[in-house]
Amino acid sequence: MKQKNSYILAIESSCDDTSAAVLKNKKVLSNVVATQKIHEEYGGVVPELASRAHQQNIVPVVHQALVKANIDKKDISAIAFTRGPGLMGSLLVGTSFAKSLALGLNVPLIEVNHMQAHILAHFIEDEDEGIGRDEEIGRDEGIGRQQGSKGRKGKNEDSSVPEFPFLALTISGGHTQIVLVKHHFDMEILGETLDDAVGEAFDKSAKIMGLPYPGGPLVDRYAQEGNPDAFPFPKPKVDGLNFSFSGLKTSILYFIQRETAKNPDFVTENLKDICASIQKTIVGILMDKLKKASKQTGITRIAIGGGVSANSSIRMALKQAEKKRGWTTYVPKFEYCTDNAAMIGIVGYLKYQEGLFANQAVTAKARYGIGSH
Ligand code: KG4
Ligand code: ZN
């Protein structure tokens, strides 16, 4: 028989954030994220350094999550972990840790698909008075937390959860997909990127301008003070609901090279306008495909998820579409946009209710389709 309340300990280690969270049913009691700063100087995530940092972080991060949630290990009902997709070395750290802990505590083990979790984060039931959420820990190697927000939800960040079926746009550093979500674990990809992910488009554009990794949040920040119509960039022509961002990256590169040849200070003098123009183009590409997907399916409930859903311009465009198109949009709170274990925890809870458990033979999966579980 199931316990009245379930306490899920969740672990996320798919890329460069080590995170642990504790959920009491659908509520987040703690969500600790250690972001690895080490990659900044390399202009991108270095897989070997990432897995080493995960090894250093995982014990203190899990410990912090338990302390902040104010629960004891013996109260844990199940352990959920990210099985994939992601970097193999990074995934292995979380997977091995979760497996050993589940074995040691004799509790069920639950494997979670990271991309499903970005979507199912919308099922977290949050209270403003949630305790210990979004805590920060740092260690000597310069590990800190990526910016999270404790702010209240905006108008289109209603606490209500999307009804099935709904459309989800997953936009992260590794993925760009439009997903038809028929049920928690019944998802179908309607379109996806043929080359770069949208997060990569932001990060690579930022790199061309000499900004550090990850450039997405910086482009967003500068864009807010720039003119989005200053430098028009061409939108790619891609059939159906698929995306392509590599052409845009190339045209930005050539544009910057051309202008810098004329004026070496071009980027510095025009940084805000360039960022605003790039952001407008990217958000335009995403919104065009979302409109198409909504028209094609007749579905007007639209959710976004993944790191890029923290972007102010996409959030605003969705808000406008609520008024203009009659959509109901679901935008995650900032702390559930970029990688975090709370989203792994909500999937853990949903699977726990259905008795969808993994066994000790489960292994990490670097490539892991969203339709499978
Ligand atoms: O979901 P995520 O944390 O990790 C992956 O699973 O990839 O997404 C990280 C991506 C990075 O490319 C980062 O630049 C981008 O999300 N990102 C943003 C913003 N915040 C994070 N891109 C644009 N605007 C932002 N505000
Ligand atoms: Zn992610």
CSV table of C-alpha atoms and ligand atoms in Angstrom, one decimal:
chain,number,residue,atom,x,y,z
A,1,MET,CA,0.0,0.0,0.0
A,2,LYS,CA,1.2,3.5,-0.8
A,3,GLN,CA,2.1,5.9,1.9
A,4,LYS,CA,-0.1,8.9,2.3
A,5,ASN,CA,2.7,11.4,1.6
A,6,SER,CA,5.6,10.5,-0.7
A,7,TYR,CA,9.0,12.0,-0.4
A,8,ILE,CA,11.0,11.8,-3.6
A,9,LEU,CA,14.7,12.6,-3.6
A,10,ALA,CA,15.7,13.6,-7.1
A,11,ILE,CA,19.1,13.9,-8.7
A,12,GLU,CA,20.1,15.7,-11.9
A,13,SER,CA,23.5,15.5,-13.5
A,14,SER,CA,23.0,15.4,-17.2
A,15,CYS,CA,25.2,18.4,-18.2
A,16,ASP,CA,27.0,21.0,-16.2
A,17,ASP,CA,24.7,21.5,-13.2
A,18,THR,CA,24.7,19.1,-10.3
A,19,SER,CA,21.3,19.3,-8.6
A,20,ALA,CA,19.3,17.5,-5.9
A,21,ALA,CA,15.8,18.2,-4.8
A,22,VAL,CA,13.3,16.8,-2.3
A,23,LEU,CA,9.6,16.8,-3.2
A,24,LYS,CA,6.7,16.1,-0.8
A,25,ASN,CA,4.1,14.8,-3.3
A,26,LYS,CA,4.0,17.6,-6.0
A,27,LYS,CA,5.6,20.2,-3.8
A,28,VAL,CA,9.2,21.2,-3.8
A,29,LEU,CA,10.7,21.2,-0.3
A,30,SER,CA,14.3,21.9,-1.6
A,31,ASN,CA,16.0,22.4,-4.9
A,32,VAL,CA,19.8,22.8,-4.7
A,33,VAL,CA,21.8,23.5,-7.8
A,34,ALA,CA,25.6,23.7,-8.1
A,35,THR,CA,26.5,25.3,-11.4
A,36,GLN,CA,30.0,24.5,-12.7
A,37,LYS,CA,31.8,27.8,-13.5
A,38,ILE,CA,34.9,26.0,-14.8
A,39,HIS,CA,33.5,25.8,-18.3
A,40,GLU,CA,33.3,29.5,-18.8
A,41,GLU,CA,36.9,29.8,-19.7
A,42,TYR,CA,36.6,27.2,-22.4
A,43,GLY,CA,33.6,28.8,-24.1
A,44,GLY,CA,31.5,25.6,-23.7
A,45,VAL,CA,31.0,22.5,-21.5
A,46,VAL,CA,34.1,20.3,-21.3
A,47,PRO,CA,32.6,16.8,-20.7
A,48,GLU,CA,35.6,15.4,-18.7
A,49,LEU,CA,35.7,18.4,-16.4
A,50,ALA,CA,31.9,18.2,-16.0
A,51,SER,CA,31.9,14.6,-14.8
A,52,ARG,CA,34.8,15.4,-12.4
A,53,ALA,CA,32.9,18.3,-10.9
A,54,HIS,CA,29.7,16.2,-10.6
A,55,GLN,CA,31.7,13.7,-8.5
A,56,GLN,CA,32.9,16.5,-6.2
A,57,ASN,CA,29.5,18.1,-5.9
A,58,ILE,CA,27.1,15.3,-5.6
A,59,VAL,CA,27.5,14.4,-1.9
A,60,PRO,CA,27.3,18.0,-0.6
A,61,VAL,CA,24.4,18.8,-3.0
A,62,VAL,CA,22.3,15.8,-1.9
A,63,HIS,CA,23.2,16.5,1.7
A,64,GLN,CA,22.1,20.1,1.4
A,65,ALA,CA,18.8,19.1,-0.3
A,66,LEU,CA,17.9,16.8,2.6
A,67,VAL,CA,18.9,19.4,5.2
A,68,LYS,CA,16.9,22.2,3.5
A,69,ALA,CA,13.9,19.9,3.1
A,70,ASN,CA,14.3,19.1,6.8
A,71,ILE,CA,13.8,15.3,6.2
A,72,ASP,CA,15.9,12.3,7.2
A,73,LYS,CA,17.2,9.7,4.7
A,74,LYS,CA,14.8,7.2,6.3
A,75,ASP,CA,11.8,9.3,5.3
A,76,ILE,CA,12.6,9.0,1.5
A,77,SER,CA,10.0,7.0,-0.4
A,78,ALA,CA,11.9,6.7,-3.7
A,79,ILE,CA,15.0,8.0,-5.5
A,80,ALA,CA,14.5,9.6,-9.0
A,81,PHE,CA,17.5,10.3,-11.3
A,82,THR,CA,18.2,11.6,-14.8
A,83,ARG,CA,19.0,8.6,-17.0
A,84,GLY,CA,19.4,10.7,-20.2
A,85,PRO,CA,19.7,12.3,-22.6
A,86,GLY,CA,23.0,14.1,-21.8
A,87,LEU,CA,26.7,13.7,-21.4
A,88,MET,CA,27.6,10.1,-20.7
A,89,GLY,CA,30.2,10.8,-18.0
A,90,SER,CA,27.9,13.3,-16.3
A,91,LEU,CA,24.9,11.0,-16.4
A,92,LEU,CA,27.0,8.1,-15.0
A,93,VAL,CA,27.7,10.1,-11.8
A,94,GLY,CA,24.1,10.7,-11.0
A,95,THR,CA,23.0,7.3,-12.1
A,96,SER,CA,25.5,5.4,-10.0
A,97,PHE,CA,24.9,7.6,-7.0
A,98,ALA,CA,21.1,7.1,-7.2
A,99,LYS,CA,21.4,3.4,-7.7
A,100,SER,CA,23.7,2.9,-4.7
A,101,LEU,CA,21.6,5.1,-2.5
A,102,ALA,CA,18.4,3.3,-3.5
A,103,LEU,CA,20.1,0.0,-2.7
A,104,GLY,CA,21.4,1.2,0.6
A,105,LEU,CA,18.1,2.7,1.7
A,106,ASN,CA,16.1,-0.1,0.2
A,107,VAL,CA,13.7,2.2,-1.6
A,108,PRO,CA,12.4,2.1,-5.2
A,109,LEU,CA,14.6,3.6,-8.0
A,110,ILE,CA,12.9,5.8,-10.7
A,111,GLU,CA,14.6,6.7,-14.0
A,112,VAL,CA,13.7,10.0,-15.6
A,113,ASN,CA,14.0,11.3,-19.1
A,114,HIS,CA,15.5,14.8,-18.8
A,115,MET,CA,13.4,16.2,-21.7
A,116,GLN,CA,10.2,14.8,-20.4
A,117,ALA,CA,11.1,16.5,-17.1
A,118,HIS,CA,11.5,19.9,-18.7
A,119,ILE,CA,7.9,19.5,-19.9
A,120,LEU,CA,6.5,17.9,-16.8
A,121,ALA,CA,8.0,20.7,-14.6
A,122,HIS,CA,4.7,22.3,-15.2
A,123,PHE,CA,3.0,19.8,-12.9
A,124,ILE,CA,5.0,21.0,-9.9
A,125,GLU,CA,2.6,22.5,-7.4
A,126,ASP,CA,4.3,25.5,-5.9
A,127,GLU,CA,3.5,27.5,-2.8
A,128,ASP,CA,5.0,30.9,-2.3
A,129,GLU,CA,5.9,29.9,1.2
A,130,GLY,CA,7.8,26.8,0.0
A,131,ILE,CA,10.7,26.3,2.3
A,132,GLY,CA,14.3,26.1,1.4
A,133,ARG,CA,13.7,26.1,-2.3
A,134,ASP,CA,16.3,27.3,-4.7
A,135,GLU,CA,19.2,27.2,-2.3
A,136,GLU,CA,22.7,28.1,-3.4
A,137,ILE,CA,25.8,26.3,-2.5
A,138,GLY,CA,29.3,27.1,-3.7
A,139,ARG,CA,32.6,25.4,-3.3
A,140,ASP,CA,36.3,26.3,-3.7
A,141,GLU,CA,36.4,25.6,-7.4
A,142,GLY,CA,34.1,28.5,-8.1
A,143,ILE,CA,30.8,26.6,-8.2
A,144,GLY,CA,27.9,28.8,-7.7
A,145,ARG,CA,24.2,28.8,-8.5
A,146,GLN,CA,22.8,30.0,-11.7
A,147,GLN,CA,20.4,32.8,-11.2
A,148,GLY,CA,17.0,31.6,-9.9
A,149,SER,CA,14.0,33.7,-9.0
A,150,LYS,CA,11.9,33.6,-6.0
A,151,GLY,CA,9.6,36.1,-7.5
A,152,ARG,CA,5.9,35.5,-7.8
A,153,LYS,CA,4.5,34.0,-10.9
A,154,GLY,CA,3.5,36.3,-13.7
A,155,LYS,CA,0.1,36.4,-15.3
A,156,ASN,CA,0.8,33.7,-17.7
A,157,GLU,CA,2.7,31.7,-15.1
A,158,ASP,CA,-0.5,30.5,-13.6
A,159,SER,CA,-0.2,27.8,-11.0
A,160,SER,CA,-2.8,25.8,-12.8
A,161,VAL,CA,-1.3,22.9,-14.8
A,162,PRO,CA,-1.9,22.3,-18.5
A,163,GLU,CA,-4.7,20.0,-19.4
A,164,PHE,CA,-4.0,17.2,-22.0
A,165,PRO,CA,-3.4,17.4,-24.8
A,166,PHE,CA,-1.1,20.4,-25.0
A,167,LEU,CA,1.9,21.5,-27.1
A,168,ALA,CA,5.3,21.9,-25.5
A,169,LEU,CA,8.2,23.8,-27.0
A,170,THR,CA,11.4,22.5,-25.4
A,171,ILE,CA,14.2,24.9,-25.9
A,172,SER,CA,17.6,24.1,-24.3
A,173,GLY,CA,21.3,24.0,-25.0
A,174,GLY,CA,20.8,20.5,-26.6
A,175,HIS,CA,17.3,20.4,-27.9
A,176,THR,CA,14.6,22.3,-29.8
A,177,GLN,CA,11.4,20.4,-30.2
A,178,ILE,CA,7.7,20.9,-30.5
A,179,VAL,CA,6.1,18.1,-28.6
A,180,LEU,CA,2.5,16.9,-28.6
A,181,VAL,CA,1.9,15.9,-25.0
A,182,LYS,CA,-1.0,13.5,-24.9
A,183,HIS,CA,-0.4,12.3,-21.4
A,184,HIS,CA,2.4,12.4,-18.8
A,185,PHE,CA,4.4,9.7,-20.5
A,186,ASP,CA,2.8,9.7,-23.9
A,187,MET,CA,4.6,12.4,-26.0
A,188,GLU,CA,5.1,12.7,-29.7
A,189,ILE,CA,7.7,15.0,-31.4
A,190,LEU,CA,6.0,17.0,-34.1
A,191,GLY,CA,9.1,19.0,-35.1
A,192,GLU,CA,12.7,19.4,-34.1
A,193,THR,CA,15.9,21.1,-35.1
A,194,LEU,CA,17.8,19.7,-38.0
A,195,ASP,CA,21.1,21.1,-36.7
A,196,ASP,CA,21.9,23.5,-33.8
A,197,ALA,CA,19.6,23.7,-30.8
A,198,VAL,CA,18.2,27.2,-30.0
A,199,GLY,CA,20.4,27.5,-26.9
A,200,GLU,CA,23.4,26.8,-29.0
A,201,ALA,CA,22.3,29.5,-31.4
A,202,PHE,CA,22.3,32.0,-28.5
A,203,ASP,CA,25.6,30.7,-27.1
A,204,LYS,CA,27.4,30.6,-30.4
A,205,SER,CA,26.2,34.1,-31.4
A,206,ALA,CA,27.4,35.3,-28.1
A,207,LYS,CA,30.8,33.7,-28.6
A,208,ILE,CA,31.1,35.4,-32.0
A,209,MET,CA,30.6,38.7,-30.2
A,210,GLY,CA,33.3,37.7,-27.6
A,211,LEU,CA,30.9,37.1,-24.7
A,212,PRO,CA,31.6,34.2,-22.2
A,213,TYR,CA,29.7,30.9,-22.0
A,214,PRO,CA,26.8,30.5,-21.6
A,215,GLY,CA,26.0,33.5,-23.7
A,216,GLY,CA,22.2,33.1,-23.8
A,217,PRO,CA,21.4,35.0,-20.6
A,218,LEU,CA,23.9,37.8,-21.6
A,219,VAL,CA,22.3,38.2,-25.0
A,220,ASP,CA,19.0,38.5,-23.3
A,221,ARG,CA,20.2,41.1,-20.8
A,222,TYR,CA,21.8,43.3,-23.5
A,223,ALA,CA,18.9,42.8,-25.8
A,224,GLN,CA,16.5,44.4,-23.4
A,225,GLU,CA,18.2,47.8,-24.0
A,226,GLY,CA,18.7,47.4,-27.7
A,227,ASN,CA,16.8,48.1,-30.9
A,228,PRO,CA,15.5,44.7,-32.3
A,229,ASP,CA,15.1,46.2,-35.7
A,230,ALA,CA,18.6,47.6,-36.0
A,231,PHE,CA,20.1,44.7,-38.0
A,232,PRO,CA,17.7,42.3,-39.7
A,233,PHE,CA,18.9,38.7,-40.1
A,234,PRO,CA,17.3,36.3,-42.5
A,235,LYS,CA,15.0,33.5,-41.1
A,236,PRO,CA,15.7,30.1,-42.4
A,237,LYS,CA,13.1,28.3,-44.7
A,238,VAL,CA,12.5,24.9,-43.2
A,239,ASP,CA,9.6,22.7,-44.0
A,240,GLY,CA,6.9,21.6,-41.6
A,241,LEU,CA,7.5,22.0,-37.9
A,242,ASN,CA,11.3,21.5,-38.0
A,243,PHE,CA,13.9,24.1,-37.2
A,244,SER,CA,17.3,25.1,-38.4
A,245,PHE,CA,19.7,27.5,-36.6
A,246,SER,CA,23.1,26.9,-38.2
A,247,GLY,CA,22.4,29.2,-41.2
A,248,LEU,CA,21.5,32.0,-38.8
A,249,LYS,CA,24.8,31.5,-36.9
A,250,THR,CA,26.7,31.7,-40.1
A,251,SER,CA,25.0,34.9,-41.3
A,252,ILE,CA,25.7,36.5,-37.9
A,253,LEU,CA,29.4,35.4,-38.2
A,254,TYR,CA,29.8,36.9,-41.7
A,255,PHE,CA,27.9,40.1,-40.7
A,256,ILE,CA,30.2,40.7,-37.6
A,257,GLN,CA,33.3,39.9,-39.7
A,258,ARG,CA,32.2,42.3,-42.4
A,259,GLU,CA,31.3,45.1,-40.0
A,260,THR,CA,34.4,44.6,-37.8
A,261,ALA,CA,36.6,44.9,-40.9
A,262,LYS,CA,35.2,48.4,-41.5
A,263,ASN,CA,35.1,49.4,-37.8
A,264,PRO,CA,37.1,47.3,-35.2
A,265,ASP,CA,34.9,48.6,-32.4
A,266,PHE,CA,31.6,47.7,-34.2
A,267,VAL,CA,30.6,45.0,-31.7
A,268,THR,CA,31.3,47.1,-28.6
A,269,GLU,CA,29.6,50.1,-30.0
A,270,ASN,CA,26.5,48.2,-31.1
A,271,LEU,CA,26.3,45.3,-28.7
A,272,LYS,CA,22.8,46.0,-27.4
A,273,ASP,CA,21.4,46.4,-30.9
A,274,ILE,CA,23.1,43.3,-32.2
A,275,CYS,CA,21.8,41.2,-29.3
A,276,ALA,CA,18.3,42.6,-29.6
A,277,SER,CA,18.3,41.9,-33.4
A,278,ILE,CA,19.5,38.3,-32.9
A,279,GLN,CA,17.0,37.7,-30.1
A,280,LYS,CA,14.2,39.0,-32.2
A,281,THR,CA,15.1,36.7,-35.1
A,282,ILE,CA,15.4,33.6,-32.9
A,283,VAL,CA,12.1,34.3,-31.0
A,284,GLY,CA,10.4,35.0,-34.4
A,285,ILE,CA,11.5,31.6,-35.7
A,286,LEU,CA,10.2,29.8,-32.6
A,287,MET,CA,6.9,31.7,-32.6
A,288,ASP,CA,6.3,31.1,-36.3
A,289,LYS,CA,6.6,27.3,-35.8
A,290,LEU,CA,4.4,27.4,-32.7
A,291,LYS,CA,1.7,29.2,-34.5
A,292,LYS,CA,1.9,26.6,-37.3
A,293,ALA,CA,1.8,23.7,-34.8
A,294,SER,CA,-1.2,25.2,-33.0
A,295,LYS,CA,-3.0,25.7,-36.4
A,296,GLN,CA,-2.2,22.2,-37.5
A,297,THR,CA,-3.3,20.5,-34.3
A,298,GLY,CA,-6.1,22.9,-33.2
A,299,ILE,CA,-4.4,23.0,-29.8
A,300,THR,CA,-4.1,26.3,-28.0
A,301,ARG,CA,-2.6,25.2,-24.8
A,302,ILE,CA,1.1,26.0,-25.2
A,303,ALA,CA,3.8,25.3,-22.7
A,304,ILE,CA,7.5,26.0,-22.9
A,305,GLY,CA,10.4,24.4,-21.0
A,306,GLY,CA,14.2,24.2,-21.0
A,307,GLY,CA,16.9,26.8,-20.3
A,308,VAL,CA,15.9,29.2,-23.1
A,309,SER,CA,12.4,29.5,-21.7
A,310,ALA,CA,14.0,31.9,-19.2
A,311,ASN,CA,14.4,34.3,-22.1
A,312,SER,CA,12.4,37.5,-21.5
A,313,SER,CA,11.5,37.9,-25.2
A,314,ILE,CA,10.0,34.5,-25.7
A,315,ARG,CA,8.1,34.9,-22.4
A,316,MET,CA,6.7,38.2,-23.6
A,317,ALA,CA,5.8,36.9,-27.1
A,318,LEU,CA,3.8,34.1,-25.4
A,319,LYS,CA,2.0,36.6,-23.2
A,320,GLN,CA,1.1,38.6,-26.3
A,321,ALA,CA,-0.2,35.5,-28.0
A,322,GLU,CA,-2.5,34.9,-25.1
A,323,LYS,CA,-4.3,38.1,-26.0
A,324,LYS,CA,-3.9,38.0,-29.8
A,325,ARG,CA,-4.5,34.3,-30.4
A,326,GLY,CA,-6.5,33.2,-27.5
A,327,TRP,CA,-3.8,30.8,-26.4
A,328,THR,CA,-3.3,29.7,-22.8
A,329,THR,CA,0.4,29.6,-22.2
A,330,TYR,CA,2.4,27.9,-19.5
A,331,VAL,CA,5.8,29.4,-18.7
A,332,PRO,CA,7.9,27.8,-15.9
A,333,LYS,CA,9.2,29.8,-13.0
A,334,PHE,CA,12.8,30.8,-13.6
A,335,GLU,CA,14.3,28.2,-11.3
A,336,TYR,CA,12.6,25.4,-13.2
A,337,CYS,CA,13.7,26.6,-16.7
A,338,THR,CA,17.4,25.8,-16.6
A,339,ASP,CA,18.5,22.4,-15.4
A,340,ASN,CA,17.3,21.5,-11.9
A,341,ALA,CA,16.4,18.4,-9.9
A,342,ALA,CA,12.9,19.6,-8.9
A,343,MET,CA,11.7,18.8,-12.4
A,344,ILE,CA,13.2,15.3,-12.1
A,345,GLY,CA,11.4,15.0,-8.7
A,346,ILE,CA,8.0,15.8,-10.2
A,347,VAL,CA,8.4,13.0,-12.8
A,348,GLY,CA,9.6,10.8,-10.0
A,349,TYR,CA,6.4,11.5,-8.1
A,350,LEU,CA,4.2,10.9,-11.1
A,351,LYS,CA,6.0,7.5,-11.8
A,352,TYR,CA,5.9,6.6,-8.2
A,353,GLN,CA,2.1,6.9,-8.2
A,354,GLU,CA,2.0,4.5,-11.2
A,355,GLY,CA,4.6,2.1,-9.8
A,356,LEU,CA,6.9,2.8,-12.7
A,357,PHE,CA,10.2,1.7,-11.1
A,358,ALA,CA,13.6,0.9,-12.6
A,359,ASN,CA,15.8,-1.9,-11.3
A,360,GLN,CA,19.5,-2.0,-10.5
A,361,ALA,CA,20.4,-3.1,-14.0
A,362,VAL,CA,19.4,0.3,-15.4
A,363,THR,CA,22.2,2.2,-17.2
A,364,ALA,CA,22.7,5.8,-18.2
A,365,LYS,CA,21.5,6.7,-21.8
A,366,ALA,CA,23.2,9.6,-23.6
A,367,ARG,CA,20.7,9.5,-26.4
A,368,TYR,CA,17.2,9.0,-25.0
A,369,GLY,CA,14.1,9.8,-27.1
A,370,ILE,CA,11.3,11.8,-25.4
A,371,GLY,CA,8.6,9.3,-26.5
A,372,SER,CA,10.1,6.5,-24.5
A,373,HIS,CA,10.3,5.9,-20.7
B,1,KG4,O1,18.0,23.4,-20.1
B,1,KG4,P1,19.4,24.0,-20.0
B,1,KG4,O2,19.8,24.5,-18.6
B,1,KG4,O3,20.5,22.9,-20.2
B,1,KG4,C1,20.4,21.9,-21.3
B,1,KG4,O4,19.7,20.9,-21.0
B,1,KG4,O5,20.9,22.2,-22.4
B,1,KG4,O6,19.6,25.1,-21.1
B,1,KG4,C2,20.8,25.8,-21.2
B,1,KG4,C3,20.7,26.8,-22.3
B,1,KG4,C4,22.0,27.5,-22.7
B,1,KG4,O7,22.2,27.4,-24.1
B,1,KG4,C5,21.8,28.9,-22.2
B,1,KG4,O8,22.5,29.9,-22.9
B,1,KG4,C6,20.3,29.0,-22.5
B,1,KG4,O9,19.7,27.8,-22.0
B,1,KG4,N1,19.7,30.1,-21.7
B,1,KG4,C7,19.1,31.3,-22.3
B,1,KG4,C8,18.7,32.1,-21.2
B,1,KG4,N2,18.9,31.4,-20.1
B,1,KG4,C9,19.5,30.2,-20.4
B,1,KG4,N3,19.0,31.6,-23.6
B,1,KG4,C10,18.5,32.8,-23.9
B,1,KG4,N4,18.0,33.6,-22.9
B,1,KG4,C11,18.1,33.3,-21.6
B,1,KG4,N5,17.6,34.1,-20.7
B,2,ZN,ZN,18.0,20.7,-19.8
